[in-house]
Coordinates of C-alpha atoms in Angstrom, one line a residue:
Chain A
X163 CA 26.4 22.6 -79.1
X164 CA 25.7 22.6 -75.4
X165 CA 28.0 24.9 -73.5
X166 CA 28.5 26.2 -69.9
X167 CA 30.5 29.3 -69.4
X168 CA 32.0 30.0 -66.0
X169 CA 33.5 33.2 -64.6
X170 CA 35.9 34.3 -63.2
X171 CA 38.7 31.8 -63.9
X172 CA 40.5 32.9 -60.8
X173 CA 39.3 34.7 -57.7
X174 CA 41.2 35.9 -54.6
X175 CA 39.3 37.1 -51.5
X176 CA 40.3 38.0 -48.0
X177 CA 39.3 35.5 -45.3
X178 CA 35.9 36.4 -44.0
X179 CA 34.8 38.0 -47.3
X180 CA 32.2 36.5 -49.7
X181 CA 33.0 34.9 -53.0
X182 CA 30.7 34.6 -56.0
X183 CA 31.2 32.4 -59.0
X184 CA 28.8 32.7 -62.0
X185 CA 27.8 30.3 -64.8
X186 CA 25.7 30.6 -67.9
X187 CA 24.3 27.6 -69.8
X188 CA 23.0 27.3 -73.3
X189 CA 20.6 24.4 -73.3
X190 CA 17.2 25.5 -72.2
X191 CA 16.3 21.9 -71.4
X192 CA 18.9 21.8 -68.6
X193 CA 17.2 21.3 -65.3
X194 CA 19.9 20.1 -62.8
X195 CA 22.8 22.2 -61.8
X196 CA 25.5 20.7 -59.4
X197 CA 28.6 22.5 -58.1
X198 CA 31.8 20.6 -57.3
X199 CA 34.9 21.5 -55.3
X200 CA 38.2 20.0 -56.3
X201 CA 41.2 20.1 -54.0
X202 CA 44.7 19.3 -55.1
X203 CA 45.2 15.7 -55.9
X204 CA 41.6 14.8 -55.4
X205 CA 38.5 14.2 -57.5
X206 CA 35.7 16.8 -57.7
X207 CA 33.3 16.6 -54.7
X208 CA 29.7 17.7 -54.8
X209 CA 29.1 20.6 -52.5
X210 CA 25.6 21.7 -53.5
X211 CA 23.1 21.3 -56.3
X212 CA 19.9 22.9 -57.4
X213 CA 17.0 21.8 -59.7
X214 CA 15.1 24.0 -62.1
X215 CA 12.0 24.1 -60.0
X216 CA 13.8 26.0 -57.2
X217 CA 15.3 29.5 -57.4
X218 CA 17.7 29.3 -54.4
X219 CA 19.2 26.8 -52.1
X220 CA 21.4 27.2 -49.0
X221 CA 23.6 25.0 -47.0
X222 CA 25.3 26.8 -44.2
X223 CA 27.9 29.2 -45.8
X224 CA 27.1 28.0 -49.3
X225 CA 24.2 29.1 -51.5
X226 CA 23.3 28.6 -55.1
X227 CA 20.8 30.8 -57.1
X228 CA 19.2 30.0 -60.4
X229 CA 17.7 32.4 -63.0
X230 CA 16.1 30.1 -65.6
X231 CA 15.0 33.0 -67.8
X232 CA 18.5 34.3 -68.1
X233 CA 20.1 30.8 -68.0
X234 CA 22.4 31.9 -65.2
X235 CA 23.3 30.2 -61.9
X236 CA 25.7 31.3 -59.3
X237 CA 27.6 29.9 -56.3
X238 CA 27.9 32.2 -53.2
X239 CA 30.3 31.4 -50.4
X240 CA 30.0 33.6 -47.3
X241 CA 32.5 34.1 -44.5
X242 CA 35.2 32.4 -46.5
X243 CA 37.9 30.4 -44.8
X244 CA 41.4 29.2 -46.0
X245 CA 40.0 25.7 -46.4
X246 CA 37.6 27.0 -49.1
X247 CA 40.6 27.5 -51.4
X248 CA 40.2 25.0 -54.3
X249 CA 38.9 24.8 -57.8
X250 CA 35.2 25.0 -58.2
X251 CA 33.2 23.6 -61.2
X252 CA 29.6 24.3 -62.2
X253 CA 27.7 21.9 -64.4
X254 CA 24.4 21.6 -66.2
X255 CA 22.5 18.5 -67.0
X256 CA 19.2 17.4 -68.5
X257 CA 17.2 14.7 -66.9
X258 CA 17.2 11.5 -68.8
X259 CA 20.7 12.0 -70.3
X260 CA 22.9 11.7 -67.2
X261 CA 25.5 13.8 -69.0
X262 CA 27.0 16.8 -67.3
X263 CA 28.3 19.8 -69.2
X264 CA 31.0 21.3 -67.0
X265 CA 32.2 24.8 -66.8
X266 CA 35.9 25.5 -67.1
X267 CA 36.5 26.0 -63.4
X268 CA 37.3 28.8 -61.0
X269 CA 40.4 28.7 -58.8
X270 CA 39.5 30.3 -55.5
X271 CA 42.2 31.6 -53.2
X272 CA 41.2 32.7 -49.7
X273 CA 43.9 34.8 -48.2
X274 CA 44.5 34.6 -44.5
Chain B
X237 CA 30.2 4.0 -48.2
X238 CA 33.6 3.3 -49.8
X239 CA 33.3 5.7 -52.6
X240 CA 34.5 5.3 -56.2
X241 CA 37.8 3.5 -56.2
X242 CA 40.3 4.0 -59.0
X243 CA 43.6 2.3 -59.6
X244 CA 46.4 2.9 -60.0
X245 CA 46.6 6.4 -58.5
X246 CA 49.7 7.2 -60.6
X247 CA 51.1 5.6 -63.7
X248 CA 54.2 6.4 -65.6
X249 CA 55.1 4.5 -68.7
X250 CA 56.8 4.9 -72.0
X251 CA 55.0 5.8 -75.2
X252 CA 53.8 2.8 -77.2
X253 CA 53.0 0.8 -74.1
X254 CA 49.5 -0.4 -73.2
X255 CA 47.8 1.4 -70.2
X256 CA 44.9 0.0 -68.3
X257 CA 43.0 2.2 -65.8
X258 CA 40.5 0.6 -63.4
X259 CA 37.4 1.8 -61.6
X260 CA 35.2 0.2 -59.0
X261 CA 31.8 2.0 -58.7
X262 CA 29.9 2.7 -55.5
X263 CA 27.7 -0.3 -54.8
X264 CA 24.2 0.2 -56.3
X265 CA 25.2 2.9 -58.7
X266 CA 24.2 1.9 -62.2
X267 CA 25.8 4.6 -64.4
X268 CA 29.5 5.1 -64.8
X269 CA 31.5 7.8 -66.5
X270 CA 35.1 8.2 -67.6
X271 CA 36.5 11.7 -67.8
X272 CA 39.9 13.1 -68.7
X273 CA 41.2 16.3 -67.1
X274 CA 43.9 18.6 -68.5
X275 CA 44.8 22.2 -68.0
X276 CA 44.1 23.0 -71.7
X277 CA 40.8 21.2 -72.1
X278 CA 39.4 21.0 -68.6
X279 CA 37.1 18.0 -67.7
X280 CA 36.1 16.0 -70.8
X281 CA 33.6 13.2 -70.8
X282 CA 35.1 10.3 -72.7
X283 CA 32.4 7.6 -72.4
X284 CA 29.5 6.6 -70.1
X285 CA 27.7 3.4 -69.3
X286 CA 24.2 2.7 -68.0
X287 CA 23.6 -0.7 -66.6
X288 CA 26.9 -1.9 -68.0
X289 CA 26.0 -0.9 -71.5
X290 CA 28.0 1.9 -73.3
X291 CA 25.6 4.7 -74.1
X292 CA 27.7 7.5 -75.4
X293 CA 31.4 7.1 -76.5
X294 CA 31.5 10.3 -78.7
X295 CA 34.2 11.7 -76.4
X296 CA 36.6 8.9 -76.9
X297 CA 39.4 10.7 -78.8
X298 CA 40.5 7.9 -81.1
X299 CA 40.6 4.2 -81.7
X300 CA 43.5 3.8 -79.3
X301 CA 41.1 4.3 -76.5
X302 CA 38.6 1.6 -75.4
X303 CA 36.5 1.1 -72.3
X304 CA 34.6 -1.9 -70.9
X305 CA 32.2 -2.6 -68.1
X306 CA 32.0 -6.4 -67.8
X307 CA 29.8 -6.2 -64.7
X308 CA 28.3 -3.7 -62.3
X309 CA 31.4 -3.7 -60.1
X310 CA 34.2 -3.0 -62.5
X311 CA 35.2 -0.9 -65.5
X312 CA 38.4 -0.4 -67.4
X313 CA 39.7 2.3 -69.7
X314 CA 42.5 1.1 -72.0
X315 CA 44.9 3.0 -74.1
X316 CA 46.9 1.1 -76.7
X317 CA 49.4 2.3 -77.9
X318 CA 49.9 5.2 -75.5
X319 CA 51.3 8.6 -76.6
X320 CA 52.7 11.5 -74.7
X321 CA 49.6 13.6 -75.4
X322 CA 47.5 11.1 -73.5
X323 CA 49.2 12.4 -70.3
X324 CA 46.4 13.7 -68.0
X325 CA 44.3 12.8 -64.9
X326 CA 41.6 10.3 -65.7
X327 CA 38.5 10.3 -63.4
X328 CA 35.8 7.7 -63.0
X329 CA 32.4 8.9 -61.7
X330 CA 29.3 7.0 -60.9
X331 CA 25.7 7.8 -60.0
X332 CA 22.7 5.9 -58.6
X333 CA 20.0 6.9 -61.1
X334 CA 18.4 9.8 -62.9
X335 CA 18.5 13.1 -61.1
X336 CA 21.2 12.0 -58.7
X337 CA 24.6 13.6 -58.5
X338 CA 27.8 12.0 -59.9
X339 CA 30.3 10.9 -57.4
X340 CA 34.0 11.0 -58.5
X341 CA 37.0 8.9 -57.6
X342 CA 40.3 10.5 -56.9
X343 CA 41.6 9.8 -60.3
X344 CA 44.6 8.2 -62.0
X345 CA 47.5 10.6 -62.9
X346 CA 48.9 9.2 -66.1
X347 CA 52.3 10.3 -67.5
X348 CA 53.4 9.0 -70.9
X349 CA 57.1 9.6 -71.5

């Protein structure tokens, strides 16, 4: 069945360093890839998304890259800050279905 | 924009009791999703509605679970009878239309004793 693998499951970085989270999807029909940040006691919040007709997208310190051939997409956070500490989820979706297949999450800790 | 509103935020009840979780979608959003989140299984899609009609309920774990969306402004997820293994955080998410992102509520933390 459809599957999204996410790595690593935990990631610790020093404040100011970069963090990279990687996801791989199985369904070649997937064409929409959102990333969510979940803080303790809150629901997942969308932080950035990318569609299959684009290879990269940036929003300030956050960027996402997509390699359709390899079915990989990655989240890059630069100049990390303590408030970036949270659980991050990737997801893959196919237009017309509305269903997201979520990765298993990455717990990011930014050490001050 | 008020966001997706879920109630209650926390629910503690004894096994065998009926539990009803509620969700108010963002105005104008016509698709609604119910998820369950646990440490062991992560985020699981239980059911989703499009224009108030259930489209896919293949994630509903068993007949004890039911969901309704009587109108565009309200949905419920009911568990009857509840069991300790139903303890989890339940999220509701909504979206405006195809190609748009899902917006999540802050969830209901359910504990069945």
